[in-house]
Coordinates of C-alpha atoms and ligand atoms in Angstrom, one line a residue:
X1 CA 74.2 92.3 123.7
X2 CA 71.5 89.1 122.9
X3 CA 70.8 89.2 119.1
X4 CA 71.7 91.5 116.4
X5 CA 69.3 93.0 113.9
X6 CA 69.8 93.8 110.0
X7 CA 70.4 97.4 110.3
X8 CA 73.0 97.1 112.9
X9 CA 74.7 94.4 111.4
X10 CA 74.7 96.6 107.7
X11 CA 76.0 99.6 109.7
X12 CA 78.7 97.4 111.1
X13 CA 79.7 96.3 108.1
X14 CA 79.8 98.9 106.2
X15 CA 81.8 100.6 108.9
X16 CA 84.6 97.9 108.1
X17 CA 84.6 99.4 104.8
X18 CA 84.3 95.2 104.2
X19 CA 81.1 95.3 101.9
X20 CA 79.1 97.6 99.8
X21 CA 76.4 97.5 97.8
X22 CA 74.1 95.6 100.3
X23 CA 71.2 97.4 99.8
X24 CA 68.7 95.2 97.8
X25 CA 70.0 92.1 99.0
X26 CA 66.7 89.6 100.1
X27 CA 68.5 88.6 103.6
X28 CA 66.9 86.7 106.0
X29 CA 66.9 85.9 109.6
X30 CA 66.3 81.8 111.0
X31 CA 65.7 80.9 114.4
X32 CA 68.2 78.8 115.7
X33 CA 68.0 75.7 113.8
X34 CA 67.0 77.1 110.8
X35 CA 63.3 76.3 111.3
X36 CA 61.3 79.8 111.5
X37 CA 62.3 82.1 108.9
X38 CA 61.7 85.6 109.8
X39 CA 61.2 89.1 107.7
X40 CA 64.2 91.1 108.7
X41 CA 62.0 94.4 109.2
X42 CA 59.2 93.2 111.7
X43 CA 61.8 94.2 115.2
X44 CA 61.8 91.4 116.3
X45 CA 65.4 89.8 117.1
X46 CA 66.9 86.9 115.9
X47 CA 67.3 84.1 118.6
X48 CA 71.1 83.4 118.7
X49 CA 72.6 80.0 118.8
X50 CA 73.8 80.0 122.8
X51 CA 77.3 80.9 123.1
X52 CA 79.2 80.5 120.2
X53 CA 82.7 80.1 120.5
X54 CA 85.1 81.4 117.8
X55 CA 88.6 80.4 118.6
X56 CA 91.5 82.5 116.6
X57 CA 94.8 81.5 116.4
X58 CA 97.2 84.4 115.5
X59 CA 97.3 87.9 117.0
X60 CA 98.4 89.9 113.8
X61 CA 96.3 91.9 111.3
X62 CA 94.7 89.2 110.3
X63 CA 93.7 87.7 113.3
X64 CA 93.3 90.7 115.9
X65 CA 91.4 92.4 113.1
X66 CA 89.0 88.9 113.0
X67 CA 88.9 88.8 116.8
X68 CA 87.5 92.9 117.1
X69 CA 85.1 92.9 114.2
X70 CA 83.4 89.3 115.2
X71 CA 82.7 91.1 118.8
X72 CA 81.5 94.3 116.7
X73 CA 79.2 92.2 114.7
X74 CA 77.5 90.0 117.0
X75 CA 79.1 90.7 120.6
X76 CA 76.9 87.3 121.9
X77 CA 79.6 85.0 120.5
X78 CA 82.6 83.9 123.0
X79 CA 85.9 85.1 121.1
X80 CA 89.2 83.9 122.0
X81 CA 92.7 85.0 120.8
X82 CA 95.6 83.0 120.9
X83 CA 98.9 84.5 120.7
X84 CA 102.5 83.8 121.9
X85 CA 103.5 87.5 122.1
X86 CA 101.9 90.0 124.5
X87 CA 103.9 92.8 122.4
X88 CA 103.0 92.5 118.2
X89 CA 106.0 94.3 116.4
X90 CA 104.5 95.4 112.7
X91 CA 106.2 94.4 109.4
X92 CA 104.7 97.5 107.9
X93 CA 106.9 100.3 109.1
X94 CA 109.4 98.4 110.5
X95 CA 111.6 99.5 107.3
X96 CA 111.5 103.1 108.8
X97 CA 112.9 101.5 112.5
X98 CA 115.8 100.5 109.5
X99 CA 116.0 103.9 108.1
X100 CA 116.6 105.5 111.5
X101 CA 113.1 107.4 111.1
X102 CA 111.6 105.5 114.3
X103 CA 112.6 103.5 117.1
X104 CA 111.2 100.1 118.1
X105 CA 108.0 101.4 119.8
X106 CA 106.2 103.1 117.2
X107 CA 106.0 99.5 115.9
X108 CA 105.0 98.0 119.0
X109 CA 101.4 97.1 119.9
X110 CA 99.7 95.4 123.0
X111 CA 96.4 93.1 123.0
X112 CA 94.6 95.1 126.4
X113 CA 92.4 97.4 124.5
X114 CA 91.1 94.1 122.2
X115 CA 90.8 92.2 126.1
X116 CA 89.2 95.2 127.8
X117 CA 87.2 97.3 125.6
X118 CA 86.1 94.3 123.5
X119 CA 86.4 91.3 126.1
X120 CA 87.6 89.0 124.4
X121 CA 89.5 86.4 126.0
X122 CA 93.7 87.0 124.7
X123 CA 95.7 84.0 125.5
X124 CA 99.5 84.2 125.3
X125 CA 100.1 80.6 124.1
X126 CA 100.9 78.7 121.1
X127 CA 98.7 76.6 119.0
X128 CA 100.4 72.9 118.8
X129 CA 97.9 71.1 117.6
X130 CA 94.7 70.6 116.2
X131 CA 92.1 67.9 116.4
X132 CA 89.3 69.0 113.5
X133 CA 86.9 66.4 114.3
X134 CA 86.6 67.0 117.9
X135 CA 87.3 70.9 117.0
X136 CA 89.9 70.7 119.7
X137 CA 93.2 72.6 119.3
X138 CA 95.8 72.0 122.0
X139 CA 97.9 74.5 123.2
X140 CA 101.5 73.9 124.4
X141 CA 101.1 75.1 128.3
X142 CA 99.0 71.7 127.4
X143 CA 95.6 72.6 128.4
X144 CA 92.9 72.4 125.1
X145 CA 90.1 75.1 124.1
X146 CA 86.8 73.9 121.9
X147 CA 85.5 75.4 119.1
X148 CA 82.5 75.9 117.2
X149 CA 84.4 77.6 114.5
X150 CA 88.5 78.1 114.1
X151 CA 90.2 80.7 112.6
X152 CA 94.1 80.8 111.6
X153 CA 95.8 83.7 110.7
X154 CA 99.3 82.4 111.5
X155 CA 101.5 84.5 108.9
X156 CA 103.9 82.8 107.2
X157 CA 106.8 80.6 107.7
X158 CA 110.5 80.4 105.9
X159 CA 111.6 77.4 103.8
X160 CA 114.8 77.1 105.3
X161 CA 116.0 74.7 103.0
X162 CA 115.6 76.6 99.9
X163 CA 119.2 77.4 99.5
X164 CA 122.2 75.7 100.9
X165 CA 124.0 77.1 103.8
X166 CA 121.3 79.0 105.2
X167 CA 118.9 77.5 107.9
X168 CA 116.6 79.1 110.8
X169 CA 120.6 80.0 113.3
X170 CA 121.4 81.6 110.3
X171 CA 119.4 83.8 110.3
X172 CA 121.4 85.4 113.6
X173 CA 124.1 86.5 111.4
X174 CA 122.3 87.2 107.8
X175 CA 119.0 88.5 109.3
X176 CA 115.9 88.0 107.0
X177 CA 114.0 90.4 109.2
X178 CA 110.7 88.8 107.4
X179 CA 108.8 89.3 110.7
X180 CA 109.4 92.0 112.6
X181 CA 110.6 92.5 116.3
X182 CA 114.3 90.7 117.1
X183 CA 115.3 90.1 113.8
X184 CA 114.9 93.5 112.7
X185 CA 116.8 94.6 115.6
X186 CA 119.4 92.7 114.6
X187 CA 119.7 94.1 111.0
X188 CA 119.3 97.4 112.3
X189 CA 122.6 97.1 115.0
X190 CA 124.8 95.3 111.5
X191 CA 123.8 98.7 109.7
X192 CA 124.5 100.6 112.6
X193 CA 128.0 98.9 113.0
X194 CA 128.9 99.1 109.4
X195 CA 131.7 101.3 108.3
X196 CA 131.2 104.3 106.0
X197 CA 131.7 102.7 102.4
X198 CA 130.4 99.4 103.0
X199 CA 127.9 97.3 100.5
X200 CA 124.5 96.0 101.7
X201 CA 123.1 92.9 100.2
X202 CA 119.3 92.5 99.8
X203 CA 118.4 89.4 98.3
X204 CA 114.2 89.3 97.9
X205 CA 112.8 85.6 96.9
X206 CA 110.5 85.0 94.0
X207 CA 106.8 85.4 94.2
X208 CA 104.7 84.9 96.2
X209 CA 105.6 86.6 99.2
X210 CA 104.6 88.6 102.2
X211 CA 104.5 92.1 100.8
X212 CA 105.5 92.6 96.8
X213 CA 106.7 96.2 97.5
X214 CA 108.4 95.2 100.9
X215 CA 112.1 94.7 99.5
X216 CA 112.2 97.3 97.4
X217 CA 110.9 99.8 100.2
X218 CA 113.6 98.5 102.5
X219 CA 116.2 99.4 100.0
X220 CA 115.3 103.0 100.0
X221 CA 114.8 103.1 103.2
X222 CA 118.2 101.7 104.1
X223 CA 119.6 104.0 101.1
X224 CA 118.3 107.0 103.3
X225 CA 120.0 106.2 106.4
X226 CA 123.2 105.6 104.8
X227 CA 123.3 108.8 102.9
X228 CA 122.7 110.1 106.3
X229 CA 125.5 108.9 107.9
X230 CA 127.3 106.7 105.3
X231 CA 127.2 108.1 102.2
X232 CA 129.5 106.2 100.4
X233 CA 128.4 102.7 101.0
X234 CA 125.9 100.9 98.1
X235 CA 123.1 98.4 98.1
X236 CA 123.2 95.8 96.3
X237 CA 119.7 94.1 95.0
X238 CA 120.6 90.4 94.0
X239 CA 116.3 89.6 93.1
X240 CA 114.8 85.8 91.8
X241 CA 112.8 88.1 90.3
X242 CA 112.7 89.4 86.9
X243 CA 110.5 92.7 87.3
X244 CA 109.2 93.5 91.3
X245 CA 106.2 95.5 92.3
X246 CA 105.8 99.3 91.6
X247 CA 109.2 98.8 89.9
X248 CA 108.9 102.2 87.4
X249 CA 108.1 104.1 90.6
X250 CA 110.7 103.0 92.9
X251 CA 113.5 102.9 90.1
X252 CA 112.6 106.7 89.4
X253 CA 112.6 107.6 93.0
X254 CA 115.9 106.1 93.4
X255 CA 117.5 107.9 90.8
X256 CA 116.0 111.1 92.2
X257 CA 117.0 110.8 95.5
X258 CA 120.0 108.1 95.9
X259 CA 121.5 108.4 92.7
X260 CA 124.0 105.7 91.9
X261 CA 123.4 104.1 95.7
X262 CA 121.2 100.9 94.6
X263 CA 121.9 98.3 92.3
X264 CA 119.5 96.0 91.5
X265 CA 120.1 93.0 89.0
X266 CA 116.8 90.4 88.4
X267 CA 117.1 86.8 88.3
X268 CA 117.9 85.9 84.5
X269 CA 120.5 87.8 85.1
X270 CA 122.5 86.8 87.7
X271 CA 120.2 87.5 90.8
X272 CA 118.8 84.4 92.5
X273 CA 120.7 83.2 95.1
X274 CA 122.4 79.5 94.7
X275 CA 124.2 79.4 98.4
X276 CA 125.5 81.4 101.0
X277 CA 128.2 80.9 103.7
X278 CA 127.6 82.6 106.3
X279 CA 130.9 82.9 108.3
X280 CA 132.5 84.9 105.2
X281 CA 129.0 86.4 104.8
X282 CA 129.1 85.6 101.0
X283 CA 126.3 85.0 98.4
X284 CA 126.7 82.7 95.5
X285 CA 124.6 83.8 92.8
X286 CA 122.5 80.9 90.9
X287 CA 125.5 80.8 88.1
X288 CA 128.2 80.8 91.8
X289 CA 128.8 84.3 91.2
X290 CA 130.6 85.1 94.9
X291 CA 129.1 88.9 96.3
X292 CA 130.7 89.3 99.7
X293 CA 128.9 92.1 101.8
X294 CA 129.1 94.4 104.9
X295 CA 125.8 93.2 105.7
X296 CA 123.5 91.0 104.3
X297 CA 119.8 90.8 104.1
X298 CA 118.8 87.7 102.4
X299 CA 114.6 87.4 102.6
X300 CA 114.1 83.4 101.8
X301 CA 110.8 81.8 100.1
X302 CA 107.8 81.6 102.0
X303 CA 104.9 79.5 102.9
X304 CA 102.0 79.6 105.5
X305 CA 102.9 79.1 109.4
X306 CA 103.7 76.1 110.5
X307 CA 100.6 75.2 112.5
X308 CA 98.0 75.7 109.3
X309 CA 101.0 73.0 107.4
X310 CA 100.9 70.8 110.0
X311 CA 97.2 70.5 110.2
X312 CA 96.8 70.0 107.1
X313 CA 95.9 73.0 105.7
X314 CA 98.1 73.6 103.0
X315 CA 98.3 72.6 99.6
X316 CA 101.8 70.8 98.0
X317 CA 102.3 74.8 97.2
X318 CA 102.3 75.3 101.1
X319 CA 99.6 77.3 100.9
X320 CA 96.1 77.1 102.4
X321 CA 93.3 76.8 100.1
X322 CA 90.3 78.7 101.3
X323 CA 86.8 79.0 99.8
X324 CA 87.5 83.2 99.1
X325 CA 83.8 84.3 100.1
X326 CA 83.9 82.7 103.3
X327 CA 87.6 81.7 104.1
X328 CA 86.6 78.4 105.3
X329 CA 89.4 75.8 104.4
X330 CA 88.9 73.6 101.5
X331 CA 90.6 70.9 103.8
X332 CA 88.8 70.8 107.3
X333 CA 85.2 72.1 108.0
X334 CA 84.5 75.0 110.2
X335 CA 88.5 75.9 110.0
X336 CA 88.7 78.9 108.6
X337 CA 92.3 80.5 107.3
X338 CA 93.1 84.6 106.7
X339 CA 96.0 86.9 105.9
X340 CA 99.2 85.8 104.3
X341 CA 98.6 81.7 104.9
X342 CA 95.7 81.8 102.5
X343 CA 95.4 81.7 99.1
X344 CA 93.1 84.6 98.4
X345 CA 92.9 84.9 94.5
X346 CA 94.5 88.1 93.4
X347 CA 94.9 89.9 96.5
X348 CA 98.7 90.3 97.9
X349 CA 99.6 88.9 101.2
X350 CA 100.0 92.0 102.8
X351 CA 98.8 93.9 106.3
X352 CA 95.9 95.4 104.8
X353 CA 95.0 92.7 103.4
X354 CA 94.9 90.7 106.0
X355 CA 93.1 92.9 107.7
X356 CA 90.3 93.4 105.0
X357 CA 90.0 89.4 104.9
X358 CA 89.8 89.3 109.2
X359 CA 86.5 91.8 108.5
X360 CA 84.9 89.3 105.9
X361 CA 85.8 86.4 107.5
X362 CA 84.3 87.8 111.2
X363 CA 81.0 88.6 108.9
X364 CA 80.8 85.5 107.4
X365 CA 81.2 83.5 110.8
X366 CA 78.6 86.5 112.9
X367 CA 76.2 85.4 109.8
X368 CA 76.2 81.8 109.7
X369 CA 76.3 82.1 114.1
X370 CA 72.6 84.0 113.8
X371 CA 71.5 81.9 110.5
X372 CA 71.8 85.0 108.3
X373 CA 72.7 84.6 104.8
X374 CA 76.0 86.3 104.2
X375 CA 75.8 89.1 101.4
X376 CA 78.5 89.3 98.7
X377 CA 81.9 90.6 100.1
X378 CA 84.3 93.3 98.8
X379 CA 87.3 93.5 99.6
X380 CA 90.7 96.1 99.6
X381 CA 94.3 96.4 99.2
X382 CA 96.2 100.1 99.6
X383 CA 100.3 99.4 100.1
X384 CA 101.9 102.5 100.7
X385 CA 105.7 102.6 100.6
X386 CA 108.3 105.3 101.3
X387 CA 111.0 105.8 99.0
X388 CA 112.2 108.6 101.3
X389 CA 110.6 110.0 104.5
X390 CA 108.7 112.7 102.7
X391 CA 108.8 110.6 99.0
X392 CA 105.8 108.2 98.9
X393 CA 104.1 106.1 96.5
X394 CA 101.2 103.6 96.5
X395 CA 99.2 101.0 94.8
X396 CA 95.7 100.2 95.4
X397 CA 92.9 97.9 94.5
X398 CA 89.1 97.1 95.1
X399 CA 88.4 93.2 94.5
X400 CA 85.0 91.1 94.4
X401 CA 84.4 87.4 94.1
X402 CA 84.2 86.1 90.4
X403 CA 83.2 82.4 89.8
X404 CA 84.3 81.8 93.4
X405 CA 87.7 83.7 93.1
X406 CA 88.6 87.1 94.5
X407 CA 89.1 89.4 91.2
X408 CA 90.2 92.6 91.1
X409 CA 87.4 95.4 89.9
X410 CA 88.6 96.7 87.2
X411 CA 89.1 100.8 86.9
X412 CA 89.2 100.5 91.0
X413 CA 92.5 101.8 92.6
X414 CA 96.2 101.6 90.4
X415 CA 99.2 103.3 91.0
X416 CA 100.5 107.0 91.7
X417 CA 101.8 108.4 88.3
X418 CA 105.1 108.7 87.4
X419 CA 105.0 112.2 86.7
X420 CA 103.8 113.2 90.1
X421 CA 105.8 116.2 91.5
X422 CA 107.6 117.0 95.0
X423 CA 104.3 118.2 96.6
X424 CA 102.2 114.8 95.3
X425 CA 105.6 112.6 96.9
X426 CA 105.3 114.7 100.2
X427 CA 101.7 114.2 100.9
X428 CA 102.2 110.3 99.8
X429 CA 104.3 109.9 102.3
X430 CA 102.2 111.3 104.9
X431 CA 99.2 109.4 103.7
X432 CA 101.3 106.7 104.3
X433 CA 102.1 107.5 108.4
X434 CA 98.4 107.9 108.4
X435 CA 97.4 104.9 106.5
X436 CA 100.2 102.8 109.3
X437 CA 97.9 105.0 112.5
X438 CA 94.7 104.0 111.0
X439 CA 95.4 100.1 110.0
X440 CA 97.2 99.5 113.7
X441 CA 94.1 101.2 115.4
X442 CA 91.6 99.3 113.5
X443 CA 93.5 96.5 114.5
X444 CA 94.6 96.5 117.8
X445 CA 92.6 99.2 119.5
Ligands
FAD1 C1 109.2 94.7 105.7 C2 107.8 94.5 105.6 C3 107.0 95.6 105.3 C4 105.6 95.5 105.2 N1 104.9 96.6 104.9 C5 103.5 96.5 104.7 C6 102.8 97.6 104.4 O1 103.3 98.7 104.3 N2 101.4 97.5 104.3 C7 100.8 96.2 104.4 O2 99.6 96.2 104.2 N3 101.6 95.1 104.6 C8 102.9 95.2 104.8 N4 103.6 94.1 105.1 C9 103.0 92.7 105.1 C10 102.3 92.4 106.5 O3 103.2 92.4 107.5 C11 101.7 91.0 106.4 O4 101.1 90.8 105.2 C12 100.7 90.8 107.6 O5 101.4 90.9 108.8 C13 100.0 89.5 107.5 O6 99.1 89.3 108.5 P1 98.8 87.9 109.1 O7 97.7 88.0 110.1 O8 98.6 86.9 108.0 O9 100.2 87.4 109.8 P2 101.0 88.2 111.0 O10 100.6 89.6 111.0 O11 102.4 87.8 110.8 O12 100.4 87.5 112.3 C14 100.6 86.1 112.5 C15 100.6 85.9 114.0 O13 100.3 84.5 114.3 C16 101.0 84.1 115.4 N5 101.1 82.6 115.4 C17 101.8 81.9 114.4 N6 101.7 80.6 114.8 C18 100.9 80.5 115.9 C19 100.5 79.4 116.7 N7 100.8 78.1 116.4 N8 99.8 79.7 117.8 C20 99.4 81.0 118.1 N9 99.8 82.1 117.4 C21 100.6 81.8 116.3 C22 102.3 84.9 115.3 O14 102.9 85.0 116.6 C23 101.9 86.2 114.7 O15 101.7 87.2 115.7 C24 105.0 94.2 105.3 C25 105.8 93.1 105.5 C26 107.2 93.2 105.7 C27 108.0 92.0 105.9

């Protein structure tokens, strides 16, 4: 396809559920250069800047969402994809692989469909390094790709150091299973191998984190597939936090359905974590309370992926600063950074997320590429989590730049109630398998 006019780049748009409201907005088209300005409605096409190339490092929903949508919006730019995995395991569901309601493949998800439906070019490769000047990145088969514009959507990284005793190897025996695919495996096989009576340890980091609700959903979800098959073992919830996302919701549901089976204490009281040692699998609260598990699940702090650190990318926080209409960094020109690794105002760093940013982002870029002036973005959040297969609840938000910072809209989206009944529970949790079909096809297919 050469060019792209208005209407089909509103349709577009609006069929990424990414923006509303454009109607009324005085867009205009330039020639390449910027010279001729051109009224949108006489037919004729925009002349488009030759070949483009939009490089995107990071096949998750952030970044396979950016790579699909820039084709869908102007299919004239060259879009590449670099990822190390050919197979994405998903965080979001990957709680359910835990709970014995799914095996490993319903979380799986390959990169032909984005390579043969939407051509672009998927390379399995790692990013090493970055050269923002010459817009160069390196990759570390150690051959180099230009770029006219770079996107990272890298997900996060672990501060390994945050607590003594427990570093990346680890991680082997006290999984964090914080990114899904081995590590969740092995969490899954120490639940698996636990005796009837045992005590799980989850122990979530402060804010902020990849996915606010994530923990908490894990706990239930764990809870399930012990009173399935161990029903006298406990959970133990040592939080840094003091009060955790949805917290009414998933404290009622787990007095409903796993009544005395989770514990959870917050961090003024004797929560955060201080040290662990692995060997006797032991964690020593911040006051060196001892809590010696069964199994342990300790989730450390977080901070964007290495590559978007070591480019500098990321603030003293270790997060990437990003102007929130566009996503372009703050840092390096034409570097653009999505999904968890940014700092996107009030939105959470979650898979929707992610993918609702890779949408505005791939507008953004398909607009400056054919010298159209980007309209005003919206942008949405819906985290589902399942305190039981058939139990679900859900939080959900609409957000729209204010003074430069993404805001939520006030009135737009909140939380189930707390007085739902069985049947409102039930059809939560199927909106939420639904919600998983729809957010990996947009993504990945
Ligand atoms: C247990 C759990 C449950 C969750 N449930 C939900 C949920 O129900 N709903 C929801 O919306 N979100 C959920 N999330 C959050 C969601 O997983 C993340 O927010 C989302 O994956 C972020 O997308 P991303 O693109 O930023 O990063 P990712 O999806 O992690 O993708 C990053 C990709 O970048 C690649 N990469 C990194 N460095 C390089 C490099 N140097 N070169 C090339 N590639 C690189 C990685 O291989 C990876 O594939 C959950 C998370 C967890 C842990």
């Amino acid at each position: 396809m050469n060019g792209i006019s208005r209407r089909r780049f509103i349709r577009l748009m609006g069929g990424a559920g990414a923006f509303s409201a454009l109607n009324g907005l005085a867009w205009s088209l330039a020639g390449c250069g910027d010279t001729e300005k051109q009224s949108l409605d006489t037919g004729k096409q925009p002349q488009v800047k030759a070949k483009a190339r939009a490089v995107i490092v990071g096949g998750g929903f952030g970044g396979a969402s950016c790579a699909k949508y820039l084709r869908r919006f102007a299919a004239d730019v060259q879009v590449t994809l670099i990822e190390p995995s050919r197979r994405f395991y998903t965080c979001p569901f990957s709680n359910t692989v835990l709970g014995g309601m799914n095996g490993m493949d319903y979380i799986s998800h390959g990169y032909e469909t984005l390579s043969e439906r939407y051509a672009i070019n998927v390379v399995h490769d790692t990013v090493s390094d970055i050269d923002p000047v010459a817009k160069r990145i390196s990759l570390q088969a150690g051959n180099s790709v230009d770029y006219d514009a770079l996107v990272l959507s890298p997900g996060i990284d672990f501060r390994w150091d945050a607590v003594e005793g427990y570093d990346e190897s680890a991680a082997e025996m006290i999984p964090h299973a914080w990114q899904a695919g081995n590590q969740t495996q092995i969490l899954g096989r120490q639940l698996v191998a636990m005796e009837d009576g045992g005590v799980v340890i989850i122990a979530p980091p402060g804010n902020p984190f990849r996915c606010p609700p994530g923990p908490y959903e894990r706990a239930s979800l764990i809870a399930h597939y012990l009173k399935t098959h161990k029903p006298r073992s406990k959970i133990l919830m040592l939080d840094a936090k003091d009060k955790f996302s949805k917290q009414p919701l998933f404290m009622q549901g787990w007095e409903a359905v796993y009544p005395g089976m989770i514990e959870w204490v917050s961090g003024s009281d004797w929560g955060g974590i201080g040290r662990i040692d692995t060997q006797s699998r032991t964690l020593y609260s911040s006051f060196d309370k001892p809590h010696t598990a069964d199994v342990i699940n300790y989730i450390p702090p977080q901070m964007a992926g290495s590559i978007a650190r070591n480019s500098g990318l990321a603030n003293s926080d270790g997060w990437c600063p990003v102007d929130q209409r566009t996503f372009e960094s703050n840092m390096h020109k034409d570097v653009y950074v999505i999904g968890d690794a940014s700092v996107a105002g009030q939105m959470p760093k979650s898979g929707f997320a992610a993918n609702s940013q890779g949408k505005v982002c791939a507008a953004g870029l398909a607009a400056k590429f054919h010298g159209i002036e980007m309209p005003d973005p919206s942008y949405v959040n819906t985290c589902y989590s399942l305190v039981a297969p058939d139990y679900g609840i859900s939080v959900a938000a609409v957000y729209r730049l204010v003074d430069g910072e993404i805001k939520k809209v006030e009135g737009a989206g909140g939380v189930s109630p707390k007085d739902a009944d069985a049947e409102f529970r039930r059809d939560e949790a199927r909106y939420a398998v639904g919600w998983y079909q729809s957010i990996t096809a947009d993504s990945f297919t």
